[in-house]
Amino acid sequence: MAAAWQRERPGTPVSSIGIVTPIWQLAKLLGDDRRRVLAGAGVDPATLDLLSVLRRSGPPYTLSTRELGRRSLVTAGAVSQRVARAEREGLVTRRPGGGRPRTVLVELTRAGHDLVESTVDQVLVREAELLESLTPEQQAQLAGLLRILLQDTQRRLGDDRIGHVGAD
């Protein structure tokens, strides 16, 4: 691809193609595979995201809808839809928050906890299998390089919304 652009448009900067194109391709493949794993487990990605954020928050596995939106990188409307769906399925409960008016707290139920535990294991085991072609050292090196690239891209674009992923 890079050679073809160089041939057709000499002087066009093509060095990014060897990095950005594989990242896009991997994102597509990994996303499609994760959706297949989740479908097999009977959970959709949005619900798993909600349950995972609550689970990673630690006991008592309760967050405000505002904090859920911040940690999930979704709008208040999307949080509301996710919570309503998970509540109908018995995976979370909602209650008014003690502080501010209109604050709603969302808590993981036992069923939600059990579902996220089994599903996260399936997802992470599968993703570990997909990384087996890299040695542990290569995985660490790649993770470090991707972290540097992500942080610099966020700085250049003025968008740090994704900075918390994997940190909480």
Coordinates of N, CA and C in Angstrom, one line a residue:
M1 N 0.8 -1.2 0.0 CA 0.0 0.0 0.0 C 0.9 1.3 0.0
A2 N 1.9 1.3 0.9 CA 2.8 2.4 1.0 C 3.5 2.6 -0.3
A3 N 4.0 1.5 -0.9 CA 4.8 1.6 -2.1 C 3.9 2.1 -3.3
A4 N 2.7 1.6 -3.3 CA 1.7 2.1 -4.4 C 1.5 3.6 -4.3
W5 N 1.3 4.1 -3.1 CA 1.1 5.5 -2.9 C 2.4 6.3 -3.3
Q6 N 3.5 5.8 -2.9 CA 4.8 6.4 -3.3 C 5.0 6.5 -4.8
R7 N 4.6 5.4 -5.4 CA 4.7 5.3 -6.9 C 3.7 6.3 -7.5
E8 N 2.5 6.4 -7.0 CA 1.5 7.2 -7.6 C 1.6 8.7 -7.2
R9 N 2.1 8.9 -6.0 CA 2.2 10.3 -5.5 C 3.5 10.4 -4.8
P10 N 4.6 10.5 -5.6 CA 5.9 10.7 -5.0 C 6.0 11.9 -4.0
G11 N 6.6 11.7 -2.9 CA 6.7 12.7 -1.9 C 5.6 12.7 -0.9
T12 N 4.6 11.9 -1.1 CA 3.5 11.8 -0.1 C 4.1 11.0 1.1
P13 N 3.9 11.5 2.3 CA 4.4 10.8 3.5 C 3.6 9.5 3.7
V14 N 4.2 8.4 3.7 CA 3.6 7.1 3.8 C 4.0 6.3 5.0
S15 N 4.9 6.8 5.8 CA 5.4 6.0 6.9 C 4.4 5.6 7.9
S16 N 3.3 6.3 8.1 CA 2.2 5.9 9.0 C 1.4 4.7 8.6
I17 N 1.4 4.4 7.3 CA 0.6 3.3 6.8 C 1.0 2.0 7.4
G18 N 2.3 1.7 7.6 CA 2.7 0.5 8.2 C 2.4 0.3 9.7
I19 N 1.9 1.4 10.3 CA 1.5 1.4 11.7 C 0.0 1.5 11.9
V20 N -0.5 2.6 11.3 CA -1.9 2.9 11.5 C -2.8 1.8 10.8
T21 N -2.5 1.4 9.6 CA -3.3 0.4 9.0 C -3.4 -0.9 9.8
P22 N -2.3 -1.5 10.2 CA -2.4 -2.7 11.0 C -3.2 -2.5 12.3
I23 N -3.1 -1.3 12.9 CA -3.8 -1.0 14.2 C -5.3 -1.0 13.9
W24 N -5.7 -0.4 12.8 CA -7.2 -0.4 12.4 C -7.6 -1.9 12.1
Q25 N -6.8 -2.6 11.4 CA -7.2 -4.0 11.0 C -7.3 -4.9 12.3
L26 N -6.3 -4.7 13.2 CA -6.4 -5.4 14.5 C -7.6 -5.0 15.3
A27 N -7.9 -3.7 15.4 CA -9.1 -3.3 16.1 C -10.3 -3.9 15.6
K28 N -10.4 -4.0 14.3 CA -11.6 -4.7 13.7 C -11.7 -6.1 14.0
L29 N -10.6 -6.8 13.8 CA -10.5 -8.3 14.1 C -10.8 -8.6 15.6
L30 N -10.1 -7.8 16.5 CA -10.3 -8.0 17.9 C -11.7 -7.7 18.3
G31 N -12.3 -6.6 17.8 CA -13.6 -6.2 18.2 C -14.7 -7.3 17.7
D32 N -14.5 -7.8 16.5 CA -15.4 -8.8 16.0 C -15.3 -10.1 16.8
D33 N -14.1 -10.4 17.2 CA -13.9 -11.7 18.0 C -14.5 -11.5 19.3
R34 N -14.3 -10.3 20.0 CA -14.9 -10.1 21.3 C -16.4 -10.2 21.2
R35 N -17.0 -9.6 20.2 CA -18.5 -9.7 20.0 C -18.9 -11.1 19.9
R36 N -18.2 -12.0 19.2 CA -18.5 -13.4 19.1 C -18.5 -14.1 20.4
V37 N -17.4 -13.8 21.2 CA -17.3 -14.4 22.5 C -18.4 -14.0 23.4
L38 N -18.7 -12.7 23.4 CA -19.8 -12.2 24.2 C -21.2 -12.7 23.8
A39 N -21.4 -12.9 22.5 CA -22.6 -13.5 22.0 C -22.8 -14.9 22.5
G40 N -21.7 -15.6 22.5 CA -21.7 -17.0 23.1 C -22.0 -17.0 24.5
A41 N -21.6 -16.0 25.2 CA -21.8 -15.9 26.7 C -23.2 -15.3 27.0
G42 N -23.9 -14.8 26.0 CA -25.2 -14.3 26.1 C -25.3 -12.9 26.7
V43 N -24.2 -12.1 26.4 CA -24.2 -10.7 26.9 C -23.7 -9.8 25.8
D44 N -24.3 -8.6 25.8 CA -23.9 -7.6 24.7 C -22.7 -6.8 25.3
P45 N -21.9 -6.2 24.4 CA -20.7 -5.4 24.8 C -21.1 -4.2 25.7
A46 N -22.2 -3.6 25.5 CA -22.5 -2.4 26.3 C -22.9 -2.9 27.7
T47 N -23.6 -4.0 27.9 CA -23.9 -4.5 29.2 C -22.6 -4.9 29.9
L48 N -21.7 -5.6 29.2 CA -20.5 -6.1 29.9 C -19.7 -4.8 30.3
D49 N -19.7 -3.8 29.5 CA -18.9 -2.6 29.8 C -19.5 -2.0 31.1
L50 N -20.8 -1.9 31.2 CA -21.4 -1.4 32.4 C -21.1 -2.3 33.7
L51 N -21.2 -3.6 33.5 CA -21.0 -4.5 34.6 C -19.5 -4.5 35.0
S52 N -18.6 -4.4 34.0 CA -17.2 -4.4 34.3 C -16.7 -3.1 35.0
V53 N -17.3 -2.0 34.6 CA -16.9 -0.7 35.3 C -17.4 -0.8 36.8
L54 N -18.6 -1.3 37.0 CA -19.0 -1.5 38.4 C -18.1 -2.5 39.2
R55 N -17.8 -3.6 38.5 CA -17.0 -4.6 39.2 C -15.6 -4.1 39.6
R56 N -15.0 -3.3 38.6 CA -13.6 -2.8 38.9 C -13.6 -1.7 39.9
S57 N -14.8 -1.1 40.2 CA -14.8 0.0 41.2 C -14.6 -0.5 42.6
G58 N -14.7 -1.8 42.8 CA -14.5 -2.4 44.2 C -15.8 -2.4 45.0
P59 N -15.8 -3.1 46.1 CA -16.9 -3.1 47.0 C -17.3 -1.7 47.4
P60 N -18.5 -1.4 47.4 CA -19.7 -2.2 47.3 C -20.2 -2.2 45.8
Y61 N -19.3 -2.0 44.8 CA -19.7 -2.1 43.4 C -20.8 -1.2 43.1
T62 N -20.7 0.1 43.5 CA -21.7 1.1 43.3 C -21.1 2.4 42.8
L63 N -21.7 2.9 41.7 CA -21.2 4.2 41.2 C -22.4 5.0 40.8
S64 N -22.2 6.3 40.7 CA -23.3 7.2 40.2 C -23.3 7.1 38.7
T65 N -24.5 7.4 38.2 CA -24.6 7.4 36.7 C -23.6 8.3 36.0
R66 N -23.3 9.4 36.7 CA -22.3 10.4 36.1 C -21.0 9.7 36.1
E67 N -20.6 9.0 37.1 CA -19.3 8.4 37.1 C -19.2 7.2 36.1
L68 N -20.3 6.5 36.0 CA -20.4 5.4 35.0 C -20.2 6.0 33.6
G69 N -20.8 7.1 33.3 CA -20.6 7.8 32.0 C -19.1 8.2 31.8
R70 N -18.5 8.7 32.8 CA -17.1 9.2 32.7 C -16.2 8.0 32.5
R71 N -16.4 6.9 33.2 CA -15.5 5.8 33.1 C -15.8 4.9 31.8
S72 N -17.0 5.0 31.3 CA -17.4 4.2 30.1 C -17.2 5.0 28.8
L73 N -17.0 6.3 28.9 CA -16.9 7.2 27.8 C -18.1 7.2 26.9
V74 N -19.3 7.2 27.6 CA -20.6 7.3 26.9 C -21.4 8.4 27.5
T75 N -22.4 8.8 26.7 CA -23.3 9.9 27.1 C -24.2 9.5 28.3
A76 N -24.8 10.5 28.9 CA -25.7 10.2 30.0 C -26.9 9.4 29.5
G77 N -27.3 9.7 28.3 CA -28.4 8.9 27.7 C -28.1 7.5 27.5
A78 N -26.9 7.2 27.0 CA -26.4 5.8 26.8 C -26.3 5.1 28.2
V79 N -25.8 5.8 29.2 CA -25.7 5.2 30.5 C -27.1 4.8 31.0
S80 N -28.1 5.7 30.8 CA -29.4 5.5 31.2 C -30.0 4.3 30.5
Q81 N -29.8 4.1 29.2 CA -30.3 3.0 28.5 C -29.6 1.7 29.0
R82 N -28.3 1.7 29.2 CA -27.6 0.5 29.6 C -28.1 0.1 31.0
V83 N -28.2 1.1 31.9 CA -28.7 0.8 33.3 C -30.1 0.2 33.3
A84 N -31.0 0.8 32.5 CA -32.4 0.3 32.4 C -32.4 -1.1 31.9
R85 N -31.6 -1.4 30.9 CA -31.6 -2.8 30.3 C -31.0 -3.8 31.3
A86 N -29.9 -3.4 32.0 CA -29.3 -4.3 33.0 C -30.2 -4.5 34.2
E87 N -31.0 -3.4 34.6 CA -31.9 -3.5 35.7 C -33.0 -4.5 35.4
R88 N -33.5 -4.4 34.1 CA -34.6 -5.3 33.7 C -34.1 -6.8 33.8
E89 N -32.8 -7.0 33.5 CA -32.3 -8.3 33.5 C -31.8 -8.8 34.9
G90 N -32.0 -7.9 35.9 CA -31.7 -8.2 37.3 C -30.2 -8.2 37.6
L91 N -29.4 -7.4 36.7 CA -28.0 -7.4 36.9 C -27.5 -6.2 37.7
V92 N -28.3 -5.2 37.8 CA -28.0 -4.0 38.6 C -29.3 -3.5 39.3
T93 N -29.1 -2.7 40.3 CA -30.2 -2.0 40.9 C -29.9 -0.5 40.9
R94 N -30.9 0.3 40.9 CA -30.8 1.8 41.0 C -31.4 2.3 42.3
R95 N -30.8 3.4 42.8 CA -31.5 4.1 43.9 C -31.0 5.5 43.9
P96 N -31.7 6.4 44.6 CA -31.3 7.8 44.6 C -30.0 7.9 45.4
G97 N -29.2 8.9 45.0 CA -28.0 9.1 45.7 C -28.2 10.0 46.9
G98 N -27.4 9.9 47.9 CA -27.7 10.7 49.2 C -27.3 12.2 49.0
G99 N -26.4 12.6 48.2 CA -26.0 13.9 48.2 C -26.8 14.9 47.3
R100 N -26.5 15.0 46.1 CA -27.1 15.9 45.2 C -28.5 15.4 44.7
P101 N -29.4 16.3 44.5 CA -30.7 15.9 43.9 C -30.4 15.4 42.5
R102 N -31.2 14.4 42.1 CA -31.1 13.8 40.8 C -29.9 12.8 40.6
T103 N -29.1 12.7 41.7 CA -28.0 11.7 41.6 C -28.6 10.3 41.8
V104 N -28.2 9.4 40.9 CA -28.7 8.1 40.9 C -27.5 7.2 41.1
L105 N -27.6 6.2 42.0 CA -26.5 5.3 42.2 C -26.9 3.9 41.6
V106 N -26.0 3.3 41.0 CA -26.2 2.0 40.4 C -25.3 1.0 41.1
E107 N -25.9 -0.1 41.5 CA -25.2 -1.2 42.2 C -25.3 -2.5 41.5
L108 N -24.2 -3.2 41.4 CA -24.1 -4.5 40.8 C -24.9 -5.5 41.7
T109 N -25.7 -6.3 41.2 CA -26.4 -7.4 41.9 C -25.6 -8.6 41.9
R110 N -26.0 -9.6 42.7 CA -25.2 -10.9 42.7 C -25.2 -11.5 41.3
A111 N -26.3 -11.5 40.6 CA -26.4 -12.0 39.3 C -25.5 -11.3 38.3
G112 N -25.4 -10.0 38.5 CA -24.5 -9.1 37.7 C -23.1 -9.5 38.0
H113 N -22.8 -9.6 39.2 CA -21.4 -10.0 39.6 C -21.0 -11.3 39.1
D114 N -21.9 -12.3 39.2 CA -21.6 -13.6 38.6 C -21.4 -13.6 37.1
L115 N -22.3 -12.8 36.4 CA -22.1 -12.7 35.0 C -20.8 -12.1 34.5
V116 N -20.5 -11.0 35.2 CA -19.3 -10.3 34.8 C -18.0 -11.2 35.1
E117 N -18.1 -11.9 36.2 CA -16.9 -12.8 36.6 C -16.7 -13.8 35.5
S118 N -17.7 -14.5 35.1 CA -17.6 -15.6 34.1 C -17.3 -15.0 32.7
T119 N -17.9 -13.9 32.4 CA -17.7 -13.4 31.0 C -16.3 -12.7 30.9
V120 N -15.8 -12.0 31.9 CA -14.5 -11.4 31.8 C -13.4 -12.5 31.6
D121 N -13.6 -13.6 32.3 CA -12.6 -14.7 32.2 C -12.6 -15.2 30.7
Q122 N -13.8 -15.4 30.1 CA -13.8 -15.8 28.8 C -13.2 -14.8 27.8
V123 N -13.5 -13.6 28.0 CA -12.9 -12.5 27.1 C -11.4 -12.4 27.2
L124 N -10.9 -12.4 28.5 CA -9.5 -12.2 28.7 C -8.7 -13.4 28.4
V125 N -9.2 -14.6 28.6 CA -8.5 -15.8 28.2 C -8.4 -15.8 26.6
R126 N -9.5 -15.5 26.0 CA -9.5 -15.5 24.5 C -8.5 -14.5 24.0
E127 N -8.5 -13.3 24.5 CA -7.5 -12.3 24.1 C -6.1 -12.6 24.4
A128 N -5.8 -13.3 25.5 CA -4.5 -13.8 25.8 C -4.1 -14.8 24.7
E129 N -5.0 -15.7 24.3 CA -4.7 -16.7 23.3 C -4.3 -16.0 22.0
L130 N -5.0 -14.9 21.7 CA -4.7 -14.2 20.4 C -3.4 -13.5 20.4
L131 N -2.8 -13.3 21.6 CA -1.5 -12.6 21.8 C -0.3 -13.6 21.9
E132 N -0.6 -14.9 21.9 CA 0.4 -15.9 22.2 C 1.5 -15.9 21.2
S133 N 1.4 -15.3 20.0 CA 2.5 -15.3 19.1 C 3.6 -14.3 19.5
L134 N 3.3 -13.5 20.5 CA 4.3 -12.6 21.0 C 4.8 -13.1 22.3
T135 N 6.1 -13.0 22.6 CA 6.6 -13.4 23.9 C 6.2 -12.4 24.9
P136 N 6.3 -12.8 26.2 CA 5.9 -11.8 27.3 C 6.7 -10.5 27.1
E137 N 7.9 -10.6 26.8 CA 8.7 -9.4 26.6 C 8.2 -8.5 25.4
Q138 N 7.9 -9.2 24.3 CA 7.3 -8.4 23.2 C 6.0 -7.8 23.5
Q139 N 5.2 -8.5 24.3 CA 3.9 -8.0 24.7 C 4.1 -6.7 25.6
A140 N 5.0 -6.8 26.5 CA 5.3 -5.7 27.4 C 5.9 -4.5 26.5
Q141 N 6.7 -4.8 25.6 CA 7.3 -3.7 24.7 C 6.2 -3.1 23.9
L142 N 5.3 -3.9 23.3 CA 4.2 -3.4 22.5 C 3.3 -2.6 23.3
A143 N 2.9 -3.0 24.5 CA 2.0 -2.3 25.4 C 2.6 -0.9 25.7
G144 N 3.9 -0.9 26.0 CA 4.6 0.4 26.3 C 4.6 1.3 25.1
L145 N 4.9 0.8 23.9 CA 4.9 1.7 22.7 C 3.5 2.2 22.4
L146 N 2.5 1.3 22.6 CA 1.1 1.8 22.3 C 0.7 2.8 23.3
R147 N 1.1 2.7 24.6 CA 0.8 3.6 25.6 C 1.4 5.0 25.3
I148 N 2.6 5.0 24.8 CA 3.3 6.3 24.4 C 2.5 6.9 23.2
L149 N 2.2 6.0 22.2 CA 1.5 6.5 21.0 C 0.1 7.1 21.4
L150 N -0.6 6.4 22.3 CA -1.9 6.8 22.7 C -1.8 8.2 23.4
Q151 N -0.9 8.3 24.4 CA -0.8 9.5 25.2 C -0.4 10.7 24.3
D152 N 0.5 10.5 23.4 CA 0.9 11.6 22.5 C -0.2 12.0 21.5
T153 N -0.9 11.0 21.0 CA -2.0 11.3 20.1 C -3.1 12.0 20.9
Q154 N -3.4 11.6 22.1 CA -4.4 12.4 22.9 C -3.9 13.8 23.1
R155 N -2.7 14.0 23.4 CA -2.2 15.4 23.6 C -2.3 16.2 22.4
R156 N -1.9 15.6 21.3 CA -2.0 16.4 20.0 C -3.4 16.7 19.6
L157 N -4.3 15.8 19.9 CA -5.8 16.0 19.6 C -6.6 16.7 20.6
G158 N -5.9 16.9 21.8 CA -6.7 17.5 22.9 C -7.8 16.7 23.4
D159 N -7.6 15.4 23.4 CA -8.7 14.4 23.8 C -8.1 13.4 24.7
D160 N -8.4 13.5 26.0 CA -7.9 12.5 26.9 C -8.9 11.6 27.5
R161 N -10.1 11.5 26.8 CA -11.2 10.6 27.4 C -10.8 9.2 27.6
I162 N -9.9 8.7 26.8 CA -9.6 7.2 26.9 C -8.5 6.9 27.9
G163 N -7.9 8.0 28.5 CA -6.8 7.8 29.4 C -7.0 6.8 30.6
H164 N -8.2 6.7 31.0 CA -8.4 5.8 32.2 C -8.5 4.3 31.9
V165 N -8.7 4.0 30.6 CA -8.9 2.6 30.3 C -7.7 1.7 30.8
G166 N -8.1 0.7 31.5 CA -7.0 -0.2 32.0 C -6.4 0.3 33.3
A167 N -6.7 1.6 33.7 CA -6.1 2.1 34.9 C -6.9 1.9 36.2
D168 N -8.2 1.7 36.0 CA -9.0 1.5 37.2 C -9.3 0.1 37.5

